Amino acid sequence: MMADAVLRLEAVERAYQEVDHKLEVLRGADLALMPGEMVALVAPSGAGKSTLLHTAGLLERPDGGEVYLSGKPCGSLTDRERTARRRNDIGYVYQFHHLLPEFSALENVMIPQLIRGLPRREAEARAHELLDYMRIGPRATHRPAELSGGEQQRVAIARAVANAPLVLLADEPTGNLDPDTSSYVFEALEALVRQSGLAALFATHNHALARRMDRIVTMADGHIVPYDPPA
């Protein structure tokens, strides 16, 4: 057992019952993420990347195997306990920013902290700190519609780590951005991961970005295996 892994999947299975057959997506998937590690998940559409992320992020329960956060098994947690772990220990970034349009960038980053129970003043101070770190502090009072795509995604990243999670799960976080903006957003995200020591798993089709991470994995027949992208 890898006691130092922040997130560990051990022999995880996940299947879906379709009309006339059972679709097996994960067939004993194993993965361990260490503190401060960035892992790229590169696989074709339909291979099970979203299922893997949803299971690792406690959005779906595995049919077999176990998901561990900081060495603690999550399979027997109640729905309330799983919600608490998702809120406190796991950050999510998606291809689309999913910011709340009626709130400013600052308020979007404050909201997860307020839900967790932090005092407003403390949440506001941390939100400012994160937006400054993501080099978007001067845009704190702007609403999402007033921000560029890269700015929106940097706010989404700041929101994802507002509660100081242990793990960051990202599903094509730069998929809607041009190459220069993608690189800029990735650099800010990488600096955040290295500084905070959280573990990060990125599903991406961008081989150039994948090669900048610590290692690259893919999915084959429901398992997670090393991957060497084309040059």
XYZ file of C-alpha atoms in Angstrom:
231
model
C 0.000 0.000 0.000
C 1.323 3.449 -0.932
C 0.795 5.286 2.326
C 2.048 8.605 0.939
C -0.392 8.754 -1.990
C -2.945 11.548 -1.700
C -5.349 9.776 -4.063
C -5.202 6.064 -4.781
C -7.451 3.869 -6.871
C -7.076 0.176 -6.171
C -8.615 -2.389 -8.540
C -11.532 -0.033 -9.272
C -14.365 -1.400 -11.374
C -17.236 0.548 -12.912
C -19.913 -0.689 -15.305
C -23.195 0.587 -16.703
C -26.242 -1.500 -17.546
C -27.447 -0.737 -21.046
C -30.570 -2.035 -22.736
C -29.242 -5.416 -23.783
C -25.796 -5.664 -22.234
C -23.474 -4.508 -19.490
C -20.858 -1.930 -20.487
C -17.688 -2.430 -18.443
C -15.659 0.791 -18.385
C -13.189 0.299 -15.528
C -11.886 -3.227 -15.034
C -9.534 -3.105 -12.096
C -8.043 0.358 -12.574
C -5.056 1.236 -10.370
C -3.632 4.738 -9.940
C -1.740 6.653 -7.249
C -1.183 10.422 -7.106
C 1.512 11.838 -4.860
C 1.577 15.316 -3.252
C 2.655 17.979 -5.739
C 2.431 15.555 -8.667
C 0.807 16.410 -12.000
C -0.397 13.426 -14.029
C -1.825 13.663 -17.531
C -4.555 11.261 -18.603
C -4.516 10.964 -22.394
C -7.025 8.623 -24.020
C -9.465 8.659 -26.957
C -13.099 9.590 -26.523
C -15.121 6.722 -25.127
C -12.179 5.138 -23.315
C -13.601 6.017 -19.895
C -11.773 9.191 -18.885
C -14.894 10.873 -17.501
C -15.908 7.727 -15.633
C -12.451 7.551 -14.099
C -12.556 11.199 -13.027
C -16.082 10.881 -11.633
C -15.138 7.788 -9.654
C -11.859 9.262 -8.396
C -13.737 12.433 -7.432
C -16.409 10.521 -5.457
C -19.165 11.607 -7.846
C -19.816 7.935 -8.664
C -19.363 4.868 -6.488
C -17.183 2.084 -7.892
C -18.760 -1.330 -8.406
C -15.603 -2.944 -7.095
C -12.245 -1.963 -5.669
C -11.613 1.088 -3.531
C -10.812 4.803 -3.723
C -8.536 6.144 -0.981
C -8.056 9.782 -0.002
C -5.023 10.343 2.241
C -4.986 6.615 2.897
C -8.603 6.472 4.057
C -11.079 4.287 2.127
C -14.137 6.072 0.757
C -16.295 3.134 -0.305
C -18.263 2.889 2.930
C -18.870 6.625 3.342
C -22.463 7.830 3.506
C -23.721 10.275 0.876
C -23.355 13.106 3.381
C -19.767 12.099 4.148
C -18.929 11.820 0.447
C -20.344 15.302 -0.142
C -18.201 16.682 2.670
C -15.058 15.066 1.264
C -15.799 16.398 -2.219
C -16.351 19.891 -0.837
C -13.263 19.943 1.373
C -10.710 17.651 -0.267
C -11.337 17.629 -4.035
C -11.250 20.465 -6.562
C -12.758 20.204 -10.050
C -11.961 22.125 -13.234
C -13.896 21.429 -16.424
C -13.503 22.406 -20.078
C -16.221 25.024 -19.590
C -15.681 27.297 -16.613
C -19.194 26.911 -15.082
C -18.851 30.198 -13.214
C -22.042 31.699 -11.792
C -22.844 34.509 -14.247
C -24.570 36.830 -11.777
C -21.570 36.978 -9.442
C -18.182 38.658 -9.832
C -14.930 36.728 -10.144
C -14.217 37.463 -6.489
C -17.648 36.246 -5.370
C -17.337 33.058 -7.449
C -14.150 32.186 -5.560
C -15.670 33.133 -2.205
C -18.821 31.016 -2.534
C -17.240 27.542 -1.934
C -15.548 28.916 1.161
C -18.764 30.434 2.505
C -20.558 27.131 1.917
C -17.840 25.436 3.931
C -18.474 27.866 6.773
C -15.569 30.310 6.577
C -16.262 33.869 7.792
C -16.923 36.272 4.926
C -13.862 38.410 5.653
C -11.572 35.389 5.629
C -13.144 34.023 2.431
C -12.766 37.379 0.708
C -9.118 37.694 1.707
C -8.299 34.221 0.391
C -10.233 34.870 -2.825
C -8.203 38.013 -3.453
C -4.998 36.097 -2.732
C -5.874 33.339 -5.204
C -6.950 35.729 -7.955
C -3.716 37.664 -7.514
C -1.772 34.400 -7.672
C -3.541 33.497 -10.916
C -2.619 36.970 -12.200
C -6.209 38.096 -12.533
C -6.563 40.221 -9.388
C -7.381 43.470 -11.254
C -10.429 41.741 -12.770
C -11.853 40.615 -9.414
C -14.995 42.763 -9.624
C -15.857 41.696 -13.195
C -18.556 39.173 -13.959
C -17.766 36.138 -16.154
C -19.289 37.702 -19.295
C -16.797 40.562 -18.959
C -13.785 38.221 -18.873
C -11.863 36.521 -21.670
C -11.830 32.724 -21.973
C -8.432 32.475 -20.329
C -9.498 34.784 -17.518
C -12.676 32.781 -16.933
C -10.707 29.559 -16.683
C -8.214 31.073 -14.252
C -11.115 32.149 -12.040
C -12.499 28.605 -12.278
C -9.126 27.234 -11.156
C -8.991 29.681 -8.249
C -12.486 28.588 -7.240
C -11.506 24.904 -7.484
C -8.668 25.336 -4.989
C -10.394 27.885 -2.726
C -10.953 25.299 0.011
C -7.330 24.050 -0.187
C -8.204 20.582 -1.518
C -5.886 17.590 -1.462
C -6.619 16.672 -5.080
C -7.391 18.632 -8.230
C -9.228 16.824 -11.044
C -9.329 18.599 -14.397
C -11.264 17.513 -17.490
C -9.824 19.247 -20.590
C -9.192 22.463 -18.598
C -7.632 24.230 -21.604
C -9.754 22.578 -24.297
C -11.598 25.780 -25.263
C -8.506 28.004 -25.318
C -6.045 28.963 -28.040
C -2.485 27.555 -27.740
C -0.926 30.676 -26.209
C -3.721 31.061 -23.638
C -3.602 27.316 -22.902
C 0.096 27.550 -22.115
C -0.427 30.610 -19.922
C -3.245 28.970 -17.959
C -1.234 25.774 -17.568
C 1.774 27.680 -16.220
C -0.388 29.362 -13.593
C -1.963 26.045 -12.680
C 1.394 24.278 -12.494
C 2.790 26.953 -10.185
C -0.242 26.562 -7.942
C 0.165 22.773 -7.768
C 3.874 23.003 -6.972
C 3.375 25.686 -4.320
C 0.448 24.027 -2.550
C 1.539 20.400 -2.835
C -1.853 19.169 -3.996
C -2.044 16.223 -6.401
C -3.462 16.876 -9.859
C -4.938 14.609 -12.540
C -5.613 16.180 -15.953
C -7.626 14.558 -18.715
C -6.401 16.176 -21.909
C -5.977 15.652 -25.651
C -3.188 18.229 -25.741
C 0.016 16.208 -26.083
C 2.215 19.300 -25.750
C 0.730 20.082 -22.335
C 0.765 16.411 -21.326
C 4.513 16.210 -21.922
C 5.022 19.074 -19.453
C 3.547 17.031 -16.599
C 5.353 14.557 -14.351
C 4.007 11.491 -16.115
C 1.386 10.455 -18.631
C -1.081 7.582 -18.381
C -3.770 6.277 -20.672
C -6.597 3.751 -20.530
C -6.533 0.335 -22.152
C -9.257 -2.268 -21.713
C -10.448 -0.639 -18.512
C -6.992 -0.385 -16.967
C -4.658 2.588 -16.431
C -1.283 2.138 -18.120
C 1.746 4.357 -18.916
C 1.599 6.274 -22.185
C 4.272 7.719 -24.471
C 2.686 10.377 -26.697
C 3.937 11.019 -30.229
C 6.631 13.645 -30.599
